[in-house]
Every structure is written in C-alpha cells, then in structure tokens.
Amino acid sequence: MSNPAIKNLCTFIDAAPTPYHTVDASIAMLSTAAAVKLEEHEPWKLEPGTLYYVTRKPAGLIAFRIGTERLSGFVVAGAHNDVPALKLRLEKKVIQRGMERLAVEVYGGPILATWLDRPLAIAGIVMLKTNQGVEQRLFNSVKPVAVIPNLAIHLNRDINKGFEYLAHQTLLPLVAESEGANNSWIVRYLARELDCSEADILASDLSLYDAEKAFLFGPDEEFLSSPRIDNLEGCHAVLEALCSARTGKQTQVSVLFNSEEIGSRTLEGADSFFLRDILERIILAQGGTREDFLRVLSLSFCVSVDGAQAWHPGFADKFDETYAPLLNKGPAIKLNANMRYTSDAENSARIVSLCKNEGIPCQLFRMRADLPSGTTIGPLTTSTLGVPGVDIGIPMLAMHSARELAGTKDHEQCIKLIKTVFEQGV
Ligand code: ZN
C-alpha cells in the first residue's frame, strides 16, 4: 500500500497550482513545524536548533535550521517551484460569433497537446486597486472553468502524425458564450469571485492548470498520476526533509527558486543573489563576519532536487539502458559530461556511498550519449555560491505534460536521502 509521504505529496500538489500557492502551502508545512517567519527588511537574531523561513516576492522561499557549530558550513537542498503552463493575457478580449476564449501565452516548455480537451482551472495572483494603493490577492478557481477543444479528426485527418498548436490561435480555451460586455469574461469573472469592481483589477499573473486532482493507481497503488510532479515533488521533499531533520552541526537550508523553466534570471531565481544574500545574513546575524561567511562556504554542500527522465517502455530506443532509471527503484543521481547537471565524480561518489550506508536505493541517470541534456538549478546554485554539490531526482514519465507520472515509493526515499544529508553532511 502507499506510504504517508506520497499521500502528503498529493495534498501538497493539489494545494499548489502556481508558485504563489506553492509558497503558501510551504509556509503551512513550516508553520506546523513551528518555523519562525523572518522579513528581509528587518534585523535578524538567530538561535541554534530553531527553524526559520523568509520569502522573497514574487514566489521565492528559503527555510533553514541553525546548526550547533556556526562555522561548520551550510548544507543546502534546493528545488524549483515553477511549472510549464499556459498563462492568461487578462486585458485581451477574444470573441468570435459569440464564443469567448481566453488569450494565452506559453510559459516554459509544456507538451502543448496535453492541454487540450481537459478540464482547466485558473490560479495565480490578481493585483487590485485599493484606497491604500495596490493589494495582491491569491486566486484559485479550483473548479474547471475552461477547455481547449481540439479540431475534429474529420477536419484534420493527419492530426495523429503530429500537429503544431499555435499559442495565439489554436490554444485559446473556450470559457463562455458572450455578447456585448465591455470587459472580457475573465475580468468579469474575477471581479465577481474577488468581490471587487472590474475597474479595480490592475494586473495579474494567472495560469491555467489541470483541474483533475493527483491520484494513485495500480494494484498496489504503485504509480502517481498528477500535474506538476516536476518539480513540486522536489519542493515537498526538501521541505519535508528539513522539517523532520534533527538539528545538526551544520545549518540546514531548503530553498524554493522560481523561474527555472524560463532560465532562472529573476530576483528569486537560481541565477540571482537570493540564496547567497540569505546565507551571508545567517552568518552576520550570529555575530560572524564576511570572512566567516566566505570560510563557511568552502565547507558547505548543495543538493539540487529535480525530476529525472525514467525509462519509458514505449520509447526504449530513446534511452541508454545503463543510465535509464526505473520508477520505484529510488532517486537517481543526474550526470552529464558537459555539466548541465552539477554532479561531479567526487560528490556523486559521496552520495552513492551515503545511500549504500543508509540502505537507500539509488540509480544513475544520463541522457543517451547523442542527445542533448536538460539542466536544473544545480549548476547555477553551485557556481554562484562556489559550493560543490550534486543533482538528484526521482524518475518520472511524461515530464512537462499537463499530467506527469511517477512511482509512489521514490518520494519517500528522496526525502530520506536529503534528510540524511542534512543530519550527517556528506
Ligand atoms: Zn524541473
């Protein structure tokens, strides 16, 4: 039967359709673990053994537990909280012959065909005008409000040979029969749901998402079908490991970066100073100096957690079987000669050895040698900090589909691996 870790992951994913909601759900987890909230603009006073968290808008979060030895280094586990999606263009009204659709823009690299003929809900943030200025509201329709209908096969007999969906034309979801209204359906809908006037809606960052919840299947519930496994599995793993870890000598840090799917160059992405700033402040707030901070970095370690491509029985020729991890056989260390993943020989060896000692199953992932590799927050995080590390991730199928697939046993092992790194170092 399935384990509690995978059930908790399903609840987490269902509560987190966008990075904003992921930060919200993460704060709920951290609050249950009695974490103390910090603000970037206030001075900090930090105590060993205490769990803290700090957020950076729009949707970054760093949580940490101060270690017992101030100069013994950081152990960092990171994951990205953004997902490929279709984002809404709020101001644009698209009505043809009374059929209203929403204008969209593609975020990251989704498998577009998987978004069609599927119940879609809407979530994100809406900025409202108030008497005091501007207010941010978190929004989630929860129920499906849109569908992107395919063209009948009778009008496109070759559709099963591959078809290009155009973001400005064929990917627009149908939402209403509309006549004569001033504003688009989405503006009218949001005003009603948020109990404000249509004119008060100033801006938004809203995405469509698969309204069907995560579910487990198989005779022994061995598989998870869910949206956003890449990379809410990683987010949940780094937070769960941190919340459940014992205080160690080193300060334990979990970071959720936004914007990985679009290159990480935002103020709370992996290609920013977010993590470096917070780590330095952790040293300074304990009475340390900048020299102490730089010394501590040289004693630190980083684990980047992101999904790995599992071996797919329907596309076996796409893989090098020696390096094609299987579902439910444990997290994989991700390797690439061109360092698209940050794992090098020494640090991979440390993780392999740690897994052997702890009885954690562990696999290796490499792309087939003639195919280009994806990348993660790993290389950016380790290079901007000057800290060694590894890339790991649970094996998964259908990465970047509106609905992805993973094994139900790997999440628990992934948490165990990160927790062990937090408690023991490497
Ligand atoms: Zn990812």
Tab-separated table of C-alpha atoms and ligand atoms in Angstrom:
chain	number	residue	atom	x	y	z
A	1	MET	CA	0.000	0.000	0.000
A	2	SER	CA	1.078	3.578	-0.468
A	3	ASN	CA	3.091	5.394	2.192
A	4	PRO	CA	2.162	8.599	4.051
A	5	ALA	CA	4.843	10.590	2.195
A	6	ILE	CA	3.120	10.124	-1.178
A	7	LYS	CA	-0.304	10.975	0.279
A	8	ASN	CA	1.176	14.172	1.729
A	9	LEU	CA	2.719	14.960	-1.652
A	10	CYS	CA	-0.686	14.610	-3.362
A	11	THR	CA	-2.232	17.041	-0.856
A	12	PHE	CA	0.670	19.467	-1.376
A	13	ILE	CA	0.431	19.352	-5.187
A	14	ASP	CA	-3.362	19.778	-5.170
A	15	ALA	CA	-2.963	22.885	-2.987
A	16	ALA	CA	-0.255	24.362	-5.205
A	17	PRO	CA	-1.300	25.090	-8.806
A	18	THR	CA	1.140	28.045	-9.142
A	19	PRO	CA	4.438	29.095	-7.484
A	20	TYR	CA	2.476	31.581	-5.334
A	21	HIS	CA	0.333	28.771	-3.965
A	22	THR	CA	3.422	26.575	-3.537
A	23	VAL	CA	4.965	29.208	-1.266
A	24	ASP	CA	1.653	29.383	0.620
A	25	ALA	CA	1.466	25.575	1.042
A	26	SER	CA	5.134	25.509	2.075
A	27	ILE	CA	4.546	28.133	4.766
A	28	ALA	CA	1.688	25.975	6.091
A	29	MET	CA	4.101	22.996	6.351
A	30	LEU	CA	6.768	25.126	8.021
A	31	SER	CA	4.272	26.652	10.451
A	32	THR	CA	3.197	23.160	11.540
A	33	ALA	CA	6.888	22.527	12.300
A	34	ALA	CA	6.925	25.751	14.418
A	35	ALA	CA	9.148	27.658	11.983
A	36	VAL	CA	9.673	31.357	12.747
A	37	LYS	CA	8.939	33.866	9.975
A	38	LEU	CA	11.654	36.425	9.139
A	39	GLU	CA	11.463	39.527	6.940
A	40	GLU	CA	14.293	40.575	4.643
A	41	HIS	CA	13.920	44.242	5.693
A	42	GLU	CA	14.212	43.592	9.442
A	43	PRO	CA	17.270	42.738	11.570
A	44	TRP	CA	17.576	39.053	12.497
A	45	LYS	CA	18.526	37.315	15.726
A	46	LEU	CA	19.017	33.581	15.226
A	47	GLU	CA	19.234	30.696	17.699
A	48	PRO	CA	20.812	27.244	17.157
A	49	GLY	CA	18.234	24.488	16.668
A	50	THR	CA	15.462	26.890	15.608
A	51	LEU	CA	13.727	26.629	12.222
A	52	TYR	CA	13.197	29.907	10.284
A	53	TYR	CA	11.880	30.921	6.878
A	54	VAL	CA	11.993	34.005	4.704
A	55	THR	CA	10.188	34.713	1.437
A	56	ARG	CA	11.146	36.955	-1.446
A	57	LYS	CA	8.436	38.150	-3.798
A	58	PRO	CA	7.068	37.164	-6.169
A	59	ALA	CA	7.444	33.481	-5.160
A	60	GLY	CA	10.778	32.511	-3.602
A	61	LEU	CA	11.236	30.860	-0.211
A	62	ILE	CA	14.220	29.866	1.921
A	63	ALA	CA	13.827	27.901	5.153
A	64	PHE	CA	16.690	26.985	7.477
A	65	ARG	CA	17.584	25.469	10.818
A	66	ILE	CA	20.602	26.955	12.556
A	67	GLY	CA	23.274	24.364	13.330
A	68	THR	CA	25.141	23.943	16.585
A	69	GLU	CA	28.532	24.947	15.134
A	70	ARG	CA	28.402	28.341	13.487
A	71	LEU	CA	31.475	27.913	11.286
A	72	SER	CA	30.903	24.332	10.185
A	73	GLY	CA	29.141	25.158	6.901
A	74	PHE	CA	25.736	25.013	5.240
A	75	VAL	CA	24.030	22.016	3.782
A	76	VAL	CA	21.589	23.250	1.145
A	77	ALA	CA	18.785	21.385	-0.655
A	78	GLY	CA	17.081	23.266	-3.493
A	79	ALA	CA	14.177	22.793	-5.907
A	80	HIS	CA	12.287	24.969	-8.377
A	81	ASN	CA	8.632	25.745	-7.783
A	82	ASP	CA	7.557	26.925	-11.250
A	83	VAL	CA	5.928	24.700	-13.876
A	84	PRO	CA	5.412	24.919	-17.639
A	85	ALA	CA	1.931	26.343	-18.188
A	86	LEU	CA	-0.384	28.480	-20.246
A	87	LYS	CA	-0.615	31.969	-18.766
A	88	LEU	CA	-3.537	34.306	-19.356
A	89	ARG	CA	-3.443	37.676	-21.098
A	90	LEU	CA	-6.044	39.361	-18.987
A	91	GLU	CA	-6.774	42.545	-20.926
A	92	LYS	CA	-7.359	40.945	-24.311
A	93	LYS	CA	-10.944	40.180	-25.289
A	94	VAL	CA	-11.391	37.349	-27.826
A	95	ILE	CA	-14.976	36.830	-29.011
A	96	GLN	CA	-15.924	35.334	-32.381
A	97	ARG	CA	-19.572	34.769	-33.268
A	98	GLY	CA	-20.488	34.900	-29.556
A	99	MET	CA	-17.913	32.309	-28.480
A	100	GLU	CA	-15.477	33.779	-25.979
A	101	ARG	CA	-11.995	32.386	-25.493
A	102	LEU	CA	-9.072	33.495	-23.331
A	103	ALA	CA	-5.848	34.833	-24.809
A	104	VAL	CA	-2.864	32.823	-23.580
A	105	GLU	CA	0.910	32.912	-23.567
A	106	VAL	CA	3.134	29.852	-23.190
A	107	TYR	CA	5.336	29.735	-20.048
A	108	GLY	CA	8.355	27.440	-20.290
A	109	GLY	CA	8.208	24.272	-22.394
A	110	PRO	CA	4.914	22.384	-21.897
A	111	ILE	CA	3.821	19.455	-24.106
A	112	LEU	CA	1.068	21.544	-25.643
A	113	ALA	CA	-1.166	18.740	-26.982
A	114	THR	CA	-1.734	17.500	-23.400
A	115	TRP	CA	-3.569	20.705	-22.528
A	116	LEU	CA	-6.444	20.090	-24.952
A	117	ASP	CA	-9.855	18.567	-24.138
A	118	ARG	CA	-9.021	18.644	-20.435
A	119	PRO	CA	-10.879	20.420	-17.592
A	120	LEU	CA	-8.837	23.541	-16.845
A	121	ALA	CA	-8.975	25.716	-13.727
A	122	ILE	CA	-7.370	29.132	-13.233
A	123	ALA	CA	-4.997	30.219	-10.446
A	124	GLY	CA	-2.393	32.865	-9.648
A	125	ILE	CA	-2.396	36.389	-8.278
A	126	VAL	CA	-4.554	39.408	-9.062
A	127	MET	CA	-3.464	42.962	-8.217
A	128	LEU	CA	-6.321	45.181	-7.014
A	129	LYS	CA	-6.590	48.928	-6.580
A	130	THR	CA	-7.471	49.861	-3.003
A	131	ASN	CA	-7.780	53.103	-1.039
A	132	GLN	CA	-4.287	52.458	0.353
A	133	GLY	CA	-2.692	51.658	-3.007
A	134	VAL	CA	-2.344	48.174	-4.509
A	135	GLU	CA	-3.240	44.843	-2.919
A	136	GLN	CA	-2.192	41.356	-4.033
A	137	ARG	CA	-4.843	38.601	-3.855
A	138	LEU	CA	-4.120	34.931	-4.237
A	139	PHE	CA	-6.700	33.333	-6.520
A	140	ASN	CA	-7.696	29.751	-7.323
A	141	SER	CA	-10.919	28.863	-9.143
A	142	VAL	CA	-10.454	25.189	-8.010
A	143	LYS	CA	-13.330	24.112	-10.279
A	144	PRO	CA	-12.782	23.826	-14.033
A	145	VAL	CA	-13.808	26.947	-15.959
A	146	ALA	CA	-12.181	26.419	-19.353
A	147	VAL	CA	-11.479	23.792	-22.038
A	148	ILE	CA	-9.240	23.997	-25.125
A	149	PRO	CA	-11.192	21.966	-27.703
A	150	ASN	CA	-9.361	20.040	-30.396
A	151	LEU	CA	-10.387	20.152	-34.044
A	152	ALA	CA	-12.478	17.138	-35.118
A	153	ILE	CA	-10.339	14.489	-36.804
A	154	HIS	CA	-12.651	14.734	-39.854
A	155	LEU	CA	-11.241	18.230	-40.446
A	156	ASN	CA	-7.628	17.240	-39.818
A	157	ARG	CA	-7.106	13.618	-40.868
A	158	ASP	CA	-3.335	13.826	-40.254
A	159	ILE	CA	-3.518	15.094	-36.678
A	160	ASN	CA	-2.081	11.827	-35.284
A	161	LYS	CA	1.066	12.352	-37.365
A	162	GLY	CA	1.844	15.458	-35.337
A	163	PHE	CA	0.299	18.924	-35.296
A	164	GLU	CA	1.575	22.370	-34.388
A	165	TYR	CA	-0.664	24.194	-31.911
A	166	LEU	CA	-0.357	27.978	-32.131
A	167	ALA	CA	-0.499	29.974	-28.879
A	168	HIS	CA	-2.317	32.903	-30.492
A	169	GLN	CA	-4.849	30.794	-32.378
A	170	THR	CA	-5.460	27.107	-31.640
A	171	LEU	CA	-4.569	27.046	-27.931
A	172	LEU	CA	-7.172	29.520	-26.696
A	173	PRO	CA	-9.529	27.950	-24.133
A	174	LEU	CA	-13.276	28.337	-24.541
A	175	VAL	CA	-14.897	29.921	-21.474
A	176	ALA	CA	-18.284	31.444	-22.301
A	177	GLU	CA	-20.998	32.463	-24.728
A	178	SER	CA	-20.697	36.238	-24.610
A	179	GLU	CA	-22.364	39.211	-26.259
A	180	GLY	CA	-21.868	42.908	-25.758
A	181	ALA	CA	-19.982	43.079	-22.434
A	182	ASN	CA	-17.329	45.789	-22.074
A	183	ASN	CA	-14.698	43.639	-20.424
A	184	SER	CA	-13.539	40.116	-21.174
A	185	TRP	CA	-15.145	37.169	-19.385
A	186	ILE	CA	-12.095	36.701	-17.178
A	187	VAL	CA	-12.242	40.280	-15.842
A	188	ARG	CA	-15.974	39.947	-15.139
A	189	TYR	CA	-15.412	36.538	-13.529
A	190	LEU	CA	-12.553	37.731	-11.316
A	191	ALA	CA	-14.500	40.814	-10.167
A	192	ARG	CA	-17.363	38.555	-9.096
A	193	GLU	CA	-15.113	35.996	-7.374
A	194	LEU	CA	-12.933	38.600	-5.632
A	195	ASP	CA	-15.902	40.819	-4.753
A	196	CYS	CA	-14.425	43.948	-6.354
A	197	SER	CA	-15.269	46.186	-9.288
A	198	GLU	CA	-13.918	45.309	-12.756
A	199	ALA	CA	-12.091	48.664	-12.806
A	200	ASP	CA	-10.166	47.744	-9.632
A	201	ILE	CA	-8.333	44.886	-11.376
A	202	LEU	CA	-4.999	46.430	-12.335
A	203	ALA	CA	-2.806	43.464	-13.271
A	204	SER	CA	-2.488	39.713	-12.806
A	205	ASP	CA	-0.315	36.635	-13.174
A	206	LEU	CA	-2.775	33.805	-13.809
A	207	SER	CA	-2.218	30.345	-15.243
A	208	LEU	CA	-4.437	27.558	-16.451
A	209	TYR	CA	-3.938	24.211	-14.731
A	210	ASP	CA	-5.335	20.685	-14.911
A	211	ALA	CA	-8.346	20.717	-12.574
A	212	GLU	CA	-8.225	16.964	-12.004
A	213	LYS	CA	-6.518	16.129	-8.730
A	214	ALA	CA	-3.479	13.885	-8.204
A	215	PHE	CA	-4.321	10.175	-7.880
A	216	LEU	CA	-2.561	6.877	-7.209
A	217	PHE	CA	-3.164	3.811	-9.372
A	218	GLY	CA	-2.000	0.229	-9.897
A	219	PRO	CA	-2.937	-2.905	-7.907
A	220	ASP	CA	-0.638	-1.794	-5.097
A	221	GLU	CA	-1.017	1.948	-5.738
A	222	GLU	CA	2.472	1.887	-7.205
A	223	PHE	CA	2.004	4.832	-9.594
A	224	LEU	CA	1.211	8.527	-9.156
A	225	SER	CA	-0.604	10.453	-11.904
A	226	SER	CA	-0.504	14.168	-11.200
A	227	PRO	CA	0.141	17.601	-12.625
A	228	ARG	CA	3.357	19.389	-11.569
A	229	ILE	CA	5.347	16.403	-10.257
A	230	ASP	CA	8.226	18.352	-11.894
A	231	ASN	CA	9.038	19.885	-9.538
A	232	LEU	CA	6.617	20.037	-6.626
A	233	GLU	CA	7.939	16.603	-5.685
A	234	GLY	CA	11.340	18.264	-5.218
A	235	CYS	CA	9.834	21.217	-3.295
A	236	HIS	CA	7.932	18.913	-0.947
A	237	ALA	CA	10.978	16.646	-0.473
A	238	VAL	CA	13.365	19.453	0.536
A	239	LEU	CA	10.789	20.936	2.949
A	240	GLU	CA	9.702	17.622	4.474
A	241	ALA	CA	13.352	16.610	4.966
A	242	LEU	CA	14.112	19.920	6.656
A	243	CYS	CA	11.020	19.873	8.900
A	244	SER	CA	11.744	16.318	10.080
A	245	ALA	CA	15.564	16.519	10.384
A	246	ARG	CA	17.354	16.614	13.742
A	247	THR	CA	19.495	19.662	14.411
A	248	GLY	CA	22.991	19.033	13.077
A	249	LYS	CA	26.354	20.759	13.370
A	250	GLN	CA	25.814	22.474	10.026
A	251	THR	CA	22.996	24.915	9.251
A	252	GLN	CA	20.380	23.116	7.120
A	253	VAL	CA	18.825	25.138	4.314
A	254	SER	CA	15.940	24.401	1.922
A	255	VAL	CA	15.367	26.790	-0.963
A	256	LEU	CA	12.497	27.059	-3.435
A	257	PHE	CA	13.580	29.009	-6.505
A	258	ASN	CA	11.108	30.396	-9.021
A	259	SER	CA	11.650	30.736	-12.790
A	260	GLU	CA	13.755	27.630	-13.563
A	261	GLU	CA	11.603	26.805	-16.578
A	262	ILE	CA	12.423	30.183	-18.158
A	263	GLY	CA	16.148	30.408	-17.365
A	264	SER	CA	16.196	31.352	-13.640
A	265	ARG	CA	17.087	35.021	-14.171
A	266	THR	CA	14.595	36.679	-11.845
A	267	LEU	CA	15.072	38.161	-8.402
A	268	GLU	CA	14.116	34.884	-6.696
A	269	GLY	CA	15.501	32.532	-9.366
A	270	ALA	CA	18.621	30.368	-9.079
A	271	ASP	CA	20.552	32.891	-11.213
A	272	SER	CA	20.128	35.620	-8.573
A	273	PHE	CA	21.735	36.558	-5.248
A	274	PHE	CA	18.689	35.401	-3.249
A	275	LEU	CA	20.340	32.338	-1.687
A	276	ARG	CA	23.781	33.939	-1.321
A	277	ASP	CA	22.246	37.011	0.378
A	278	ILE	CA	20.318	34.902	2.888
A	279	LEU	CA	23.289	32.629	3.677
A	280	GLU	CA	25.502	35.651	4.333
A	281	ARG	CA	22.874	37.158	6.609
A	282	ILE	CA	22.666	33.904	8.569
A	283	ILE	CA	26.370	34.277	9.398
A	284	LEU	CA	26.213	38.031	10.076
A	285	ALA	CA	23.109	37.687	12.286
A	286	GLN	CA	25.044	35.285	14.509
A	287	GLY	CA	27.824	37.830	15.035
A	288	GLY	CA	30.031	36.466	12.222
A	289	THR	CA	31.996	38.482	9.661
A	290	ARG	CA	32.078	38.446	5.856
A	291	GLU	CA	35.302	36.484	6.113
A	292	ASP	CA	33.457	33.929	8.258
A	293	PHE	CA	30.790	33.688	5.542
A	294	LEU	CA	33.355	33.028	2.819
A	295	ARG	CA	35.158	30.490	5.007
A	296	VAL	CA	31.869	28.714	5.732
A	297	LEU	CA	31.012	28.467	2.021
A	298	SER	CA	34.147	26.376	1.478
A	299	LEU	CA	32.785	23.841	3.997
A	300	SER	CA	29.288	23.681	2.502
A	301	PHE	CA	27.404	21.296	0.230
A	302	CYS	CA	24.428	21.557	-2.056
A	303	VAL	CA	21.796	19.056	-3.287
A	304	SER	CA	19.706	20.128	-6.269
A	305	VAL	CA	16.469	18.136	-6.500
A	306	ASP	CA	14.570	17.893	-9.796
A	307	GLY	CA	12.839	15.104	-11.754
A	308	ALA	CA	14.888	12.602	-13.812
A	309	GLN	CA	13.704	11.011	-17.075
A	310	ALA	CA	12.559	7.480	-16.213
A	311	TRP	CA	12.948	4.651	-18.723
A	312	HIS	CA	9.814	4.519	-20.880
A	313	PRO	CA	8.763	1.068	-22.198
A	314	GLY	CA	7.066	2.655	-25.221
A	315	PHE	CA	10.191	4.584	-26.262
A	316	ALA	CA	13.022	2.286	-25.149
A	317	ASP	CA	15.278	3.356	-28.032
A	318	LYS	CA	15.426	6.910	-26.615
A	319	PHE	CA	17.465	5.705	-23.628
A	320	ASP	CA	20.856	4.292	-22.752
A	321	GLU	CA	19.607	1.447	-20.550
A	322	THR	CA	22.654	1.595	-18.275
A	323	TYR	CA	21.613	5.091	-17.234
A	324	ALA	CA	17.816	4.951	-17.587
A	325	PRO	CA	16.322	4.890	-14.065
A	326	LEU	CA	13.197	2.850	-13.356
A	327	LEU	CA	10.131	4.033	-11.470
A	328	ASN	CA	10.081	2.925	-7.805
A	329	LYS	CA	13.750	1.931	-7.759
A	330	GLY	CA	14.936	5.007	-5.893
A	331	PRO	CA	16.119	8.545	-6.657
A	332	ALA	CA	18.692	8.996	-9.428
A	333	ILE	CA	21.960	10.924	-9.428
A	334	LYS	CA	21.910	13.024	-12.613
A	335	LEU	CA	25.126	13.175	-14.624
A	336	ASN	CA	26.298	14.946	-17.774
A	337	ALA	CA	29.783	15.335	-19.248
A	338	ASN	CA	29.065	18.982	-20.111
A	339	MET	CA	27.951	19.699	-16.533
A	340	ARG	CA	24.357	20.515	-17.396
A	341	TYR	CA	23.904	18.791	-14.026
A	342	THR	CA	26.246	19.787	-11.217
A	343	SER	CA	27.182	16.267	-10.060
A	344	ASP	CA	30.912	15.646	-10.450
A	345	ALA	CA	32.797	12.422	-9.743
A	346	GLU	CA	33.777	13.236	-6.169
A	347	ASN	CA	30.382	14.413	-4.998
A	348	SER	CA	28.434	11.709	-6.838
A	349	ALA	CA	30.673	9.192	-5.091
A	350	ARG	CA	29.819	10.758	-1.727
A	351	ILE	CA	26.089	10.369	-2.388
A	352	VAL	CA	26.453	6.789	-3.703
A	353	SER	CA	28.399	5.923	-0.569
A	354	LEU	CA	25.858	7.624	1.733
A	355	CYS	CA	22.994	5.733	0.035
A	356	LYS	CA	24.835	2.415	0.463
A	357	ASN	CA	25.423	3.092	4.160
A	358	GLU	CA	21.804	4.102	4.776
A	359	GLY	CA	20.156	1.408	2.628
A	360	ILE	CA	18.624	3.993	0.267
A	361	PRO	CA	18.171	2.645	-3.294
A	362	CYS	CA	19.935	4.889	-5.769
A	363	GLN	CA	20.176	4.951	-9.582
A	364	LEU	CA	22.145	6.863	-12.206
A	365	PHE	CA	20.711	8.994	-14.990
A	366	ARG	CA	22.455	10.130	-18.148
A	367	MET	CA	20.900	11.069	-21.474
A	368	ARG	CA	21.619	8.787	-24.443
A	369	ALA	CA	25.113	9.959	-25.474
A	370	ASP	CA	23.991	11.565	-28.755
A	371	LEU	CA	21.084	13.527	-27.209
A	372	PRO	CA	21.404	16.948	-25.522
A	373	SER	CA	20.724	17.072	-21.794
A	374	GLY	CA	18.282	19.267	-19.903
A	375	THR	CA	19.512	21.263	-16.961
A	376	THR	CA	18.431	22.287	-13.441
A	377	ILE	CA	19.048	24.864	-10.731
A	378	GLY	CA	22.089	22.747	-9.741
A	379	PRO	CA	24.847	24.289	-11.910
A	380	LEU	CA	23.609	27.847	-11.219
A	381	THR	CA	23.337	27.299	-7.472
A	382	THR	CA	26.745	25.703	-7.025
A	383	SER	CA	28.540	28.159	-9.335
A	384	THR	CA	27.017	31.322	-7.802
A	385	LEU	CA	27.854	30.076	-4.283
A	386	GLY	CA	31.172	28.389	-5.045
A	387	VAL	CA	29.875	25.323	-3.223
A	388	PRO	CA	30.119	21.728	-4.516
A	389	GLY	CA	27.001	19.630	-4.966
A	390	VAL	CA	25.005	17.015	-6.813
A	391	ASP	CA	21.849	16.840	-8.883
A	392	ILE	CA	19.388	14.170	-7.859
A	393	GLY	CA	15.745	13.500	-8.743
A	394	ILE	CA	13.050	10.856	-8.725
A	395	PRO	CA	12.432	9.081	-12.047
A	396	MET	CA	9.320	10.262	-13.869
A	397	LEU	CA	7.480	9.859	-17.184
A	398	ALA	CA	5.787	12.470	-19.368
A	399	MET	CA	7.861	15.350	-17.979
A	400	HIS	CA	6.276	18.723	-18.881
A	401	SER	CA	2.958	17.128	-19.791
A	402	ALA	CA	-0.090	18.743	-18.177
A	403	ARG	CA	-0.153	15.449	-16.238
A	404	GLU	CA	3.011	13.569	-15.343
A	405	LEU	CA	3.660	10.110	-13.899
A	406	ALA	CA	5.972	8.837	-11.143
A	407	GLY	CA	6.406	5.835	-8.845
A	408	THR	CA	4.909	6.123	-5.374
A	409	LYS	CA	7.924	4.712	-3.494
A	410	ASP	CA	10.614	7.107	-4.720
A	411	HIS	CA	9.395	10.253	-2.957
A	412	GLU	CA	9.854	8.689	0.468
A	413	GLN	CA	13.400	7.590	-0.453
A	414	CYS	CA	14.181	11.052	-1.829
A	415	ILE	CA	13.127	12.644	1.483
A	416	LYS	CA	15.229	10.094	3.389
A	417	LEU	CA	18.297	10.862	1.265
A	418	ILE	CA	18.003	14.645	1.755
A	419	LYS	CA	17.271	14.255	5.471
A	420	THR	CA	20.384	12.097	5.875
A	421	VAL	CA	22.490	14.723	4.077
A	422	PHE	CA	21.038	17.407	6.383
A	423	GLU	CA	21.767	15.445	9.551
A	424	GLN	CA	25.148	13.924	8.665
A	425	GLY	CA	26.607	16.158	5.961
A	426	VAL	CA	28.421	14.289	3.193
B	1	ZN	ZN	12.211	20.532	-13.297
